[in-house]
Amino acid sequence: MSNMTNSFQFGASSNESVPVHGGTELTDEQMHAVSEQMRDIADVPAVEIIGAAAVHLMSAAAVKCGLAAEDNAAELQDLDEARKLITALAGFVTAAAPEIGSQHAAPLRDGLRTLQLAFREASSIPDEPGQGPGEKFTGPVY
């Protein structure tokens, strides 16, 4: 095994600008900032990136279930959107669990289950067991 370091370069050489979506061009400073961000991401373990993505899905689902801390939490409730987010989270957690290990997956599963129960409680007509959001991945939640 060699002791090689990975280097990342975004775009063209240092004296060229790079067109991006919308026709704008990145300056050298912007290209350097993007390259730095790529290096930063390269240093982050996959389990942390997976956990962060799951937390974003959980947070959005909680707000859509009406669990926001603000006074207008009921106004922010959108169970159709919550269903989508919870189902995506369930698939994500189920797929990631074998890769990240039980010590990391357990809290994600707990959060998912809490959201599934909150969804059931918020629904005026609860889904049949096994038919709630994400339950095709997790099994029935009671």
XYZ file of C-alpha atoms in Angstrom:
142
model
C 0.000 0.000 0.000
C 1.437 3.357 -0.954
C 1.235 6.496 1.117
C -0.618 8.618 -1.447
C -2.629 11.705 -0.631
C -5.731 12.551 -2.565
C -5.930 16.004 -4.021
C -9.078 17.591 -5.318
C -9.323 20.196 -7.991
C -12.552 21.806 -9.053
C -12.693 23.255 -12.533
C -10.000 24.549 -14.797
C -6.512 25.856 -14.224
C -5.955 28.803 -11.921
C -6.125 31.477 -14.632
C -9.354 30.285 -16.218
C -12.929 30.866 -15.153
C -15.392 27.995 -15.201
C -18.942 28.410 -16.495
C -21.581 26.922 -14.239
C -25.343 26.488 -14.496
C -27.006 29.743 -15.460
C -24.037 31.005 -17.466
C -22.222 32.620 -14.539
C -18.569 31.917 -14.037
C -16.696 31.028 -10.879
C -13.799 33.219 -9.920
C -10.510 31.769 -8.744
C -11.512 32.548 -5.159
C -14.848 30.771 -5.533
C -13.178 27.750 -7.130
C -10.692 27.657 -4.244
C -13.578 27.807 -1.732
C -15.345 24.911 -3.476
C -12.122 22.890 -3.484
C -11.714 23.570 0.249
C -15.279 22.402 0.901
C -14.613 19.226 -1.058
C -11.507 18.593 1.057
C -13.534 19.213 4.213
C -16.194 16.732 3.094
C -13.501 14.198 2.249
C -12.316 14.362 5.868
C -15.765 13.630 7.349
C -16.547 9.975 8.083
C -19.487 8.521 6.174
C -21.341 7.727 9.404
C -21.411 11.443 10.271
C -22.721 12.428 6.850
C -25.400 9.724 7.046
C -26.364 10.865 10.548
C -26.581 14.497 9.487
C -28.785 13.640 6.506
C -31.069 11.580 8.758
C -31.335 14.409 11.281
C -32.346 16.822 8.501
C -35.095 14.433 7.388
C -36.217 13.959 11.015
C -36.335 17.688 11.676
C -38.351 18.403 8.557
C -40.749 15.523 9.311
C -41.219 16.723 12.891
C -42.196 20.195 11.691
C -44.579 18.716 9.121
C -46.142 16.564 11.869
C -46.881 19.741 13.806
C -44.146 19.247 16.389
C -42.401 22.592 15.791
C -41.526 24.585 18.905
C -43.075 27.786 17.561
C -46.539 29.004 18.481
C -47.691 28.412 14.899
C -46.780 24.697 14.892
C -50.315 23.708 13.912
C -50.148 26.014 10.896
C -46.931 24.337 9.765
C -48.468 20.866 9.952
C -48.718 19.105 6.595
C -49.275 15.369 7.007
C -48.976 14.630 3.285
C -45.474 16.111 3.311
C -44.705 14.418 6.644
C -45.655 11.030 5.174
C -43.176 11.504 2.332
C -40.370 12.577 4.641
C -40.970 9.768 7.140
C -41.088 7.159 4.380
C -37.838 8.501 2.900
C -36.258 8.482 6.361
C -37.394 4.901 6.979
C -35.879 3.709 3.714
C -32.687 5.652 4.393
C -32.255 4.363 7.938
C -33.121 0.797 6.949
C -30.581 0.847 4.115
C -27.869 2.582 6.145
C -28.183 0.556 9.360
C -26.010 -2.412 8.298
C -23.308 -0.013 7.121
C -23.181 2.293 10.135
C -23.621 -0.281 12.899
C -26.199 -0.617 15.626
C -24.629 1.999 17.921
C -25.319 4.655 15.279
C -28.492 3.166 13.811
C -30.346 2.684 17.118
C -30.905 6.400 17.853
C -31.987 6.958 14.244
C -34.472 4.097 14.513
C -35.773 5.519 17.807
C -36.279 8.940 16.226
C -37.992 7.368 13.241
C -40.352 5.381 15.471
C -41.192 8.517 17.451
C -42.062 10.331 14.224
C -44.177 7.427 13.025
C -46.117 7.473 16.286
C -46.475 11.274 16.166
C -47.834 10.988 12.637
C -50.364 8.371 13.738
C -51.457 10.586 16.636
C -51.773 13.670 14.407
C -53.845 11.850 11.782
C -57.595 12.289 12.039
C -57.999 8.858 10.401
C -55.003 6.738 11.440
C -53.547 4.273 8.946
C -54.000 0.566 9.510
C -50.999 -1.028 11.251
C -48.328 -1.642 8.657
C -49.735 1.019 6.305
C -48.347 4.134 8.008
C -45.451 6.159 6.673
C -42.296 4.089 6.390
C -43.906 0.969 7.794
C -43.211 -0.977 4.602
C -39.542 -0.645 5.646
C -39.855 -0.899 9.426
C -42.888 -3.073 9.945
C -45.971 -1.985 11.916
C -45.501 0.659 14.589
C -47.846 0.656 17.575
